[in-house]
Amino acid sequence: MNQYTVEAPVRDFTGESVGVHFHKGTGSVDDTTKDGRAAIEYFRRQGYALTPAEADVDADAEAVQVEDGDGLFDPAQHDAPEVLAYLDAHADDTDEVTRVLEAEQAGKARKTILARGEQKEAGK
């Protein structure tokens, strides 16, 4: 299970959006249910900031450290949630994030993963 803190674009929003309760612009969602996964994808598409809970970042990063023959993470060898977790865990390494996103574009080109790159570009 991955738990995320969600930051709404409107910082003072208090209410509910796609089944997630927000208080002063901050909500929480996990990916254990279909509704939770749908909310996460909605938030990513709409430009909400999603931050994995600290405990999950370490566990996810460990889970996706599997490398291919040349020692580099290959997104084609992982499902989308694993690739997204890897990108979250390496968010501070822009060269690695760029490399993985370019490999994804050249390979499977999954929209959920490529949208992560678009979000990073929009945030610059």
Coordinates of N, CA, C and O in Angstrom, one line a residue:
M1 N 0.8 -1.2 0.0 CA 0.0 0.0 0.0 C 0.9 1.2 0.0 O 1.9 1.3 0.7
N2 N 0.5 2.2 -0.8 CA 1.2 3.5 -0.9 C 0.2 4.5 -0.4 O -0.9 4.7 -0.9
Q3 N 0.7 5.3 0.6 CA -0.1 6.4 1.2 C 0.4 7.7 0.6 O 1.7 7.9 0.6
Y4 N -0.4 8.6 0.2 CA 0.0 9.9 -0.4 C -0.6 11.0 0.3 O -1.8 11.0 0.7
T5 N 0.1 12.1 0.5 CA -0.4 13.4 0.9 C -0.7 14.2 -0.3 O 0.2 14.2 -1.2
V6 N -1.9 14.7 -0.4 CA -2.3 15.4 -1.6 C -2.4 16.9 -1.3 O -3.1 17.3 -0.3
E7 N -1.8 17.8 -2.1 CA -1.9 19.2 -1.9 C -2.7 19.8 -3.0 O -2.3 19.7 -4.2
A8 N -3.8 20.4 -2.7 CA -4.7 21.0 -3.7 C -4.1 22.2 -4.3 O -3.4 23.0 -3.6
P9 N -4.4 22.6 -5.5 CA -3.9 23.8 -6.1 C -4.4 25.0 -5.4 O -3.7 26.0 -5.3
V10 N -5.6 24.9 -4.8 CA -6.2 26.0 -4.0 C -5.8 25.7 -2.5 O -6.4 24.8 -1.9
R11 N -4.9 26.4 -1.9 CA -4.4 26.1 -0.6 C -5.4 26.2 0.5 O -5.2 25.5 1.5
D12 N -6.4 26.9 0.4 CA -7.4 27.0 1.5 C -8.6 26.2 1.3 O -9.6 26.3 2.0
F13 N -8.6 25.2 0.3 CA -9.7 24.4 0.0 C -10.0 23.4 1.1 O -9.1 22.7 1.6
T14 N -11.2 23.4 1.6 CA -11.7 22.5 2.6 C -12.9 21.9 2.1 O -13.9 22.6 1.7
G15 N -12.9 20.6 1.9 CA -14.1 19.9 1.3 C -13.6 18.5 0.8 O -12.6 18.0 1.1
E16 N -14.4 18.0 -0.2 CA -14.1 16.7 -0.8 C -14.0 16.8 -2.3 O -14.7 17.6 -2.9
S17 N -13.0 16.1 -2.8 CA -12.8 16.0 -4.2 C -12.5 14.6 -4.5 O -11.6 14.0 -3.9
V18 N -13.2 14.0 -5.5 CA -13.1 12.6 -5.9 C -13.0 11.7 -4.7 O -12.2 10.7 -4.8
G19 N -13.8 11.9 -3.7 CA -13.8 11.0 -2.6 C -12.7 11.2 -1.5 O -12.6 10.5 -0.5
V20 N -11.9 12.2 -1.7 CA -10.8 12.5 -0.7 C -11.2 13.8 0.0 O -11.4 14.8 -0.6
H21 N -11.1 13.7 1.3 CA -11.4 14.9 2.1 C -10.1 15.8 2.2 O -9.1 15.3 2.5
F22 N -10.3 17.1 2.0 CA -9.2 18.1 2.1 C -9.6 19.0 3.3 O -10.7 19.4 3.5
H23 N -8.5 19.4 4.0 CA -8.6 20.4 5.0 C -7.5 21.4 4.8 O -6.3 21.0 4.8
K24 N -7.9 22.7 4.5 CA -6.9 23.7 4.2 C -5.9 23.3 3.2 O -4.7 23.5 3.3
G25 N -6.4 22.7 2.1 CA -5.6 22.3 0.9 C -4.9 21.0 1.0 O -4.2 20.7 0.0
T26 N -5.0 20.3 2.1 CA -4.3 19.0 2.2 C -5.2 17.9 2.5 O -6.1 17.9 3.3
G27 N -5.0 16.8 1.7 CA -5.7 15.5 1.9 C -4.8 14.4 1.9 O -3.6 14.5 1.8
S28 N -5.4 13.2 2.1 CA -4.6 11.9 2.1 C -5.4 10.9 1.4 O -6.6 10.7 1.5
V29 N -4.6 10.1 0.6 CA -5.2 9.0 -0.2 C -4.3 7.8 -0.3 O -3.0 8.0 -0.2
D30 N -4.8 6.6 -0.4 CA -3.9 5.5 -0.6 C -4.4 4.7 -1.8 O -5.5 4.9 -2.3
D31 N -3.5 3.8 -2.3 CA -3.8 3.1 -3.5 C -4.3 1.6 -3.3 O -4.2 0.8 -4.2
T32 N -4.9 1.4 -2.1 CA -5.4 0.0 -1.8 C -6.7 -0.3 -2.5 O -7.1 -1.5 -2.6
T33 N -7.5 0.7 -3.0 CA -8.7 0.5 -3.6 C -8.7 1.0 -5.0 O -7.9 1.9 -5.3
K34 N -9.7 0.6 -5.8 CA -9.8 1.1 -7.2 C -10.2 2.6 -7.1 O -9.6 3.4 -7.9
D35 N -11.0 3.0 -6.2 CA -11.4 4.4 -6.0 C -10.1 5.2 -5.7 O -9.9 6.4 -6.2
G36 N -9.3 4.7 -4.8 CA -8.1 5.4 -4.4 C -7.1 5.6 -5.5 O -6.6 6.7 -5.7
R37 N -7.0 4.5 -6.3 CA -6.1 4.6 -7.5 C -6.6 5.6 -8.5 O -5.8 6.3 -9.1
A38 N -7.9 5.6 -8.7 CA -8.5 6.5 -9.7 C -8.3 8.0 -9.2 O -8.0 8.9 -10.0
A39 N -8.5 8.2 -7.9 CA -8.3 9.5 -7.3 C -6.8 10.0 -7.5 O -6.6 11.1 -7.9
I40 N -5.9 9.1 -7.3 CA -4.5 9.4 -7.5 C -4.2 9.8 -8.9 O -3.6 10.9 -9.2
E41 N -4.7 9.1 -9.9 CA -4.5 9.4 -11.3 C -5.2 10.7 -11.6 O -4.6 11.6 -12.4
Y42 N -6.4 11.0 -11.1 CA -7.1 12.2 -11.3 C -6.2 13.4 -10.8 O -6.0 14.4 -11.5
F43 N -5.7 13.3 -9.6 CA -4.9 14.3 -9.0 C -3.7 14.6 -9.8 O -3.3 15.7 -10.0
R44 N -3.0 13.5 -10.3 CA -1.8 13.7 -11.1 C -2.2 14.5 -12.4 O -1.4 15.4 -12.8
R45 N -3.3 14.1 -13.0 CA -3.7 14.8 -14.3 C -4.0 16.3 -14.0 O -3.8 17.1 -14.9
Q46 N -4.6 16.6 -12.9 CA -5.1 17.9 -12.6 C -4.0 18.8 -11.9 O -4.3 20.0 -11.6
G47 N -2.8 18.3 -11.7 CA -1.7 19.1 -11.2 C -1.6 19.2 -9.7 O -1.0 20.1 -9.2
Y48 N -2.3 18.4 -9.0 CA -2.2 18.4 -7.5 C -0.8 17.8 -7.2 O -0.3 16.9 -7.9
A49 N -0.2 18.3 -6.1 CA 1.1 17.7 -5.7 C 0.8 16.5 -4.8 O 0.0 16.5 -3.9
L50 N 1.4 15.3 -5.2 CA 1.3 14.1 -4.5 C 2.6 13.7 -3.9 O 3.6 13.7 -4.6
T51 N 2.7 13.5 -2.6 CA 3.9 13.2 -1.9 C 3.7 11.9 -1.2 O 2.8 11.8 -0.4
P52 N 4.5 10.9 -1.5 CA 4.4 9.6 -0.8 C 4.7 9.8 0.7 O 5.6 10.6 1.0
A53 N 4.0 9.0 1.5 CA 4.3 9.0 2.9 C 5.8 8.5 3.1 O 6.2 7.6 2.4
E54 N 6.5 9.0 4.1 CA 7.9 8.7 4.2 C 8.2 7.2 4.3 O 9.1 6.7 3.7
A55 N 7.4 6.5 5.1 CA 7.7 5.1 5.3 C 7.5 4.3 4.0 O 8.3 3.4 3.7
D56 N 6.6 4.7 3.2 CA 6.4 4.1 1.9 C 7.5 4.4 0.9 O 7.8 3.5 0.1
V57 N 8.0 5.6 0.9 CA 9.1 5.9 0.0 C 10.2 4.9 0.1 O 10.7 4.4 -0.9
D58 N 10.7 4.7 1.3 CA 11.8 3.8 1.5 C 11.5 2.4 1.1 O 12.2 1.7 0.4
A59 N 10.3 1.9 1.4 CA 9.9 0.5 1.1 C 9.7 0.4 -0.5 O 10.2 -0.6 -1.1
D60 N 9.1 1.4 -1.1 CA 8.9 1.4 -2.5 C 10.3 1.4 -3.3 O 10.5 0.7 -4.2
A61 N 11.2 2.3 -2.8 CA 12.5 2.4 -3.4 C 13.2 1.1 -3.4 O 13.8 0.7 -4.3
E62 N 13.1 0.5 -2.2 CA 13.8 -0.8 -2.1 C 13.2 -1.9 -3.0 O 13.9 -2.6 -3.6
A63 N 11.9 -1.8 -3.1 CA 11.1 -2.8 -3.9 C 11.5 -2.7 -5.4 O 11.4 -3.6 -6.2
V64 N 11.8 -1.5 -5.9 CA 12.0 -1.2 -7.3 C 13.5 -1.0 -7.6 O 13.8 -0.5 -8.7
Q65 N 14.4 -1.4 -6.8 CA 15.8 -1.2 -7.1 C 16.3 -2.3 -8.0 O 17.5 -2.4 -8.3
V66 N 15.5 -3.2 -8.5 CA 15.9 -4.2 -9.4 C 16.5 -3.6 -10.7 O 15.8 -2.7 -11.3
E67 N 17.7 -4.0 -11.0 CA 18.3 -3.3 -12.2 C 18.5 -4.4 -13.3 O 18.5 -5.6 -13.1
D68 N 18.6 -3.9 -14.5 CA 18.8 -4.8 -15.6 C 20.3 -5.1 -15.8 O 21.1 -4.7 -14.9
G69 N 20.7 -5.7 -16.8 CA 22.1 -6.1 -17.0 C 23.1 -5.1 -16.9 O 24.2 -5.3 -16.5
D70 N 22.8 -3.8 -17.3 CA 23.8 -2.8 -17.3 C 23.8 -1.9 -16.0 O 24.4 -0.9 -15.9
G71 N 23.0 -2.4 -15.0 CA 23.0 -1.8 -13.7 C 22.1 -0.6 -13.6 O 22.0 0.1 -12.6
L72 N 21.3 -0.3 -14.7 CA 20.3 0.8 -14.7 C 18.9 0.3 -14.5 O 18.6 -0.7 -15.1
F73 N 18.1 1.1 -13.9 CA 16.7 0.8 -13.8 C 16.0 0.9 -15.1 O 16.2 1.9 -15.9
D74 N 15.3 -0.2 -15.5 CA 14.7 -0.2 -16.8 C 13.2 -0.2 -16.6 O 12.6 -1.2 -16.1
P75 N 12.5 0.9 -17.0 CA 11.0 1.0 -16.7 C 10.2 -0.1 -17.5 O 9.2 -0.5 -17.0
A76 N 10.8 -0.6 -18.6 CA 10.0 -1.6 -19.3 C 9.9 -2.9 -18.6 O 9.1 -3.8 -18.9
Q77 N 10.8 -3.1 -17.6 CA 10.8 -4.3 -16.8 C 9.9 -4.3 -15.6 O 9.8 -5.2 -14.8
H78 N 9.2 -3.2 -15.4 CA 8.4 -2.9 -14.2 C 7.0 -2.5 -14.6 O 6.8 -1.9 -15.6
D79 N 6.0 -2.7 -13.7 CA 4.7 -2.2 -13.9 C 4.6 -0.7 -13.6 O 5.6 -0.2 -13.0
A80 N 3.6 0.0 -14.0 CA 3.5 1.4 -13.8 C 3.6 1.9 -12.4 O 4.4 2.8 -12.1
P81 N 2.9 1.3 -11.4 CA 3.1 1.7 -10.0 C 4.6 1.6 -9.5 O 5.0 2.5 -8.8
E82 N 5.3 0.6 -10.0 CA 6.7 0.4 -9.6 C 7.6 1.5 -10.2 O 8.4 2.1 -9.5
V83 N 7.3 1.9 -11.4 CA 8.0 2.9 -12.1 C 7.7 4.3 -11.4 O 8.7 5.1 -11.1
L84 N 6.5 4.5 -11.1 CA 6.1 5.8 -10.4 C 6.8 5.9 -9.0 O 7.3 6.9 -8.6
A85 N 6.8 4.8 -8.3 CA 7.5 4.7 -7.0 C 9.0 5.0 -7.2 O 9.5 5.7 -6.4
Y86 N 9.6 4.4 -8.2 CA 11.0 4.7 -8.4 C 11.2 6.2 -8.7 O 12.2 6.8 -8.2
L87 N 10.4 6.7 -9.6 CA 10.5 8.2 -9.9 C 10.3 9.0 -8.6 O 11.1 10.0 -8.5
D88 N 9.4 8.7 -7.8 CA 9.2 9.4 -6.5 C 10.4 9.3 -5.6 O 10.8 10.3 -5.0
A89 N 11.0 8.1 -5.6 CA 12.1 7.9 -4.7 C 13.4 8.6 -5.2 O 14.3 8.9 -4.4
H90 N 13.4 8.9 -6.5 CA 14.6 9.5 -7.1 C 14.3 10.9 -7.6 O 15.0 11.5 -8.5
A91 N 13.3 11.5 -7.0 CA 12.8 12.9 -7.5 C 13.9 13.9 -7.4 O 13.9 14.9 -8.2
D92 N 14.9 13.8 -6.5 CA 15.9 14.8 -6.4 C 17.0 14.6 -7.4 O 17.9 15.5 -7.6
D93 N 17.0 13.4 -8.1 CA 18.1 13.1 -9.1 C 17.5 13.4 -10.5 O 17.0 12.5 -11.2
T94 N 17.5 14.6 -11.0 CA 16.8 15.0 -12.2 C 17.4 14.2 -13.4 O 16.7 13.9 -14.3
D95 N 18.7 13.9 -13.4 CA 19.3 13.2 -14.5 C 18.7 11.8 -14.6 O 18.4 11.3 -15.7
E96 N 18.5 11.1 -13.4 CA 18.0 9.8 -13.4 C 16.5 9.8 -13.8 O 16.0 9.0 -14.6
V97 N 15.7 10.8 -13.3 CA 14.3 10.9 -13.7 C 14.2 11.1 -15.2 O 13.4 10.5 -15.8
T98 N 15.0 12.0 -15.7 CA 15.0 12.3 -17.2 C 15.3 11.0 -17.9 O 14.6 10.7 -18.9
R99 N 16.3 10.3 -17.5 CA 16.7 9.0 -18.2 C 15.6 8.0 -18.2 O 15.3 7.4 -19.2
V100 N 15.0 7.8 -17.1 CA 13.9 6.8 -17.0 C 12.7 7.3 -17.8 O 12.1 6.4 -18.5
L101 N 12.4 8.5 -17.8 CA 11.2 9.0 -18.6 C 11.5 8.9 -20.1 O 10.6 8.5 -20.9
E102 N 12.8 9.2 -20.5 CA 13.1 9.0 -21.9 C 13.1 7.5 -22.3 O 12.6 7.2 -23.4
A103 N 13.5 6.6 -21.4 CA 13.4 5.2 -21.7 C 12.0 4.8 -21.8 O 11.6 3.9 -22.7
E104 N 11.1 5.3 -21.0 CA 9.7 5.0 -21.0 C 9.1 5.5 -22.3 O 8.3 4.8 -23.0
Q105 N 9.4 6.7 -22.7 CA 8.9 7.3 -24.0 C 9.3 6.4 -25.2 O 8.5 6.1 -26.1
A106 N 10.6 5.9 -25.2 CA 11.1 5.1 -26.3 C 10.5 3.7 -26.2 O 10.5 3.0 -27.3
G107 N 10.0 3.3 -25.1 CA 9.5 1.9 -24.9 C 8.0 1.8 -24.9 O 7.4 2.0 -25.9
K108 N 7.5 1.5 -23.7 CA 6.1 1.3 -23.6 C 5.2 2.6 -23.7 O 4.1 2.5 -24.0
A109 N 5.8 3.7 -23.3 CA 5.1 5.1 -23.4 C 3.8 5.1 -22.7 O 2.8 5.5 -23.2
R110 N 3.8 4.6 -21.5 CA 2.6 4.6 -20.7 C 2.2 6.0 -20.2 O 3.0 6.7 -19.7
K111 N 1.0 6.4 -20.5 CA 0.5 7.7 -20.2 C 0.7 8.1 -18.8 O 1.0 9.3 -18.5
T112 N 0.4 7.2 -17.8 CA 0.5 7.6 -16.4 C 1.9 8.0 -16.0 O 2.1 8.8 -15.2
I113 N 2.9 7.3 -16.6 CA 4.3 7.6 -16.3 C 4.8 8.8 -17.0 O 5.4 9.7 -16.4
L114 N 4.4 9.0 -18.3 CA 4.8 10.2 -19.0 C 4.2 11.4 -18.5 O 4.8 12.5 -18.5
A115 N 3.0 11.3 -17.9 CA 2.3 12.5 -17.3 C 3.2 13.0 -16.1 O 3.2 14.2 -15.8
R116 N 3.9 12.1 -15.4 CA 4.8 12.5 -14.4 C 5.8 13.5 -14.9 O 6.1 14.5 -14.3
G117 N 6.4 13.2 -16.0 CA 7.4 14.1 -16.6 C 6.8 15.4 -17.0 O 7.4 16.4 -16.9
E118 N 5.5 15.4 -17.5 CA 4.9 16.6 -17.9 C 4.6 17.5 -16.7 O 4.7 18.7 -16.7
Q119 N 4.3 16.8 -15.5 CA 4.1 17.5 -14.3 C 5.4 18.2 -13.8 O 5.4 19.3 -13.4
K120 N 6.5 17.5 -13.9 CA 7.7 18.1 -13.5 C 8.1 19.2 -14.4 O 8.6 20.2 -13.9
E121 N 7.9 19.1 -15.7 CA 8.1 20.2 -16.6 C 7.3 21.5 -16.3 O 7.8 22.6 -16.3
A122 N 6.0 21.2 -16.0 CA 5.1 22.3 -15.7 C 5.5 23.0 -14.4 O 5.3 24.2 -14.2
G123 N 6.1 22.3 -13.5 CA 6.5 22.8 -12.2 C 7.8 23.6 -12.2 O 8.2 24.3 -11.2
K124 N 8.5 23.6 -13.3 CA 9.8 24.3 -13.4 C 9.6 25.8 -13.4 O 8.7 26.3 -13.9

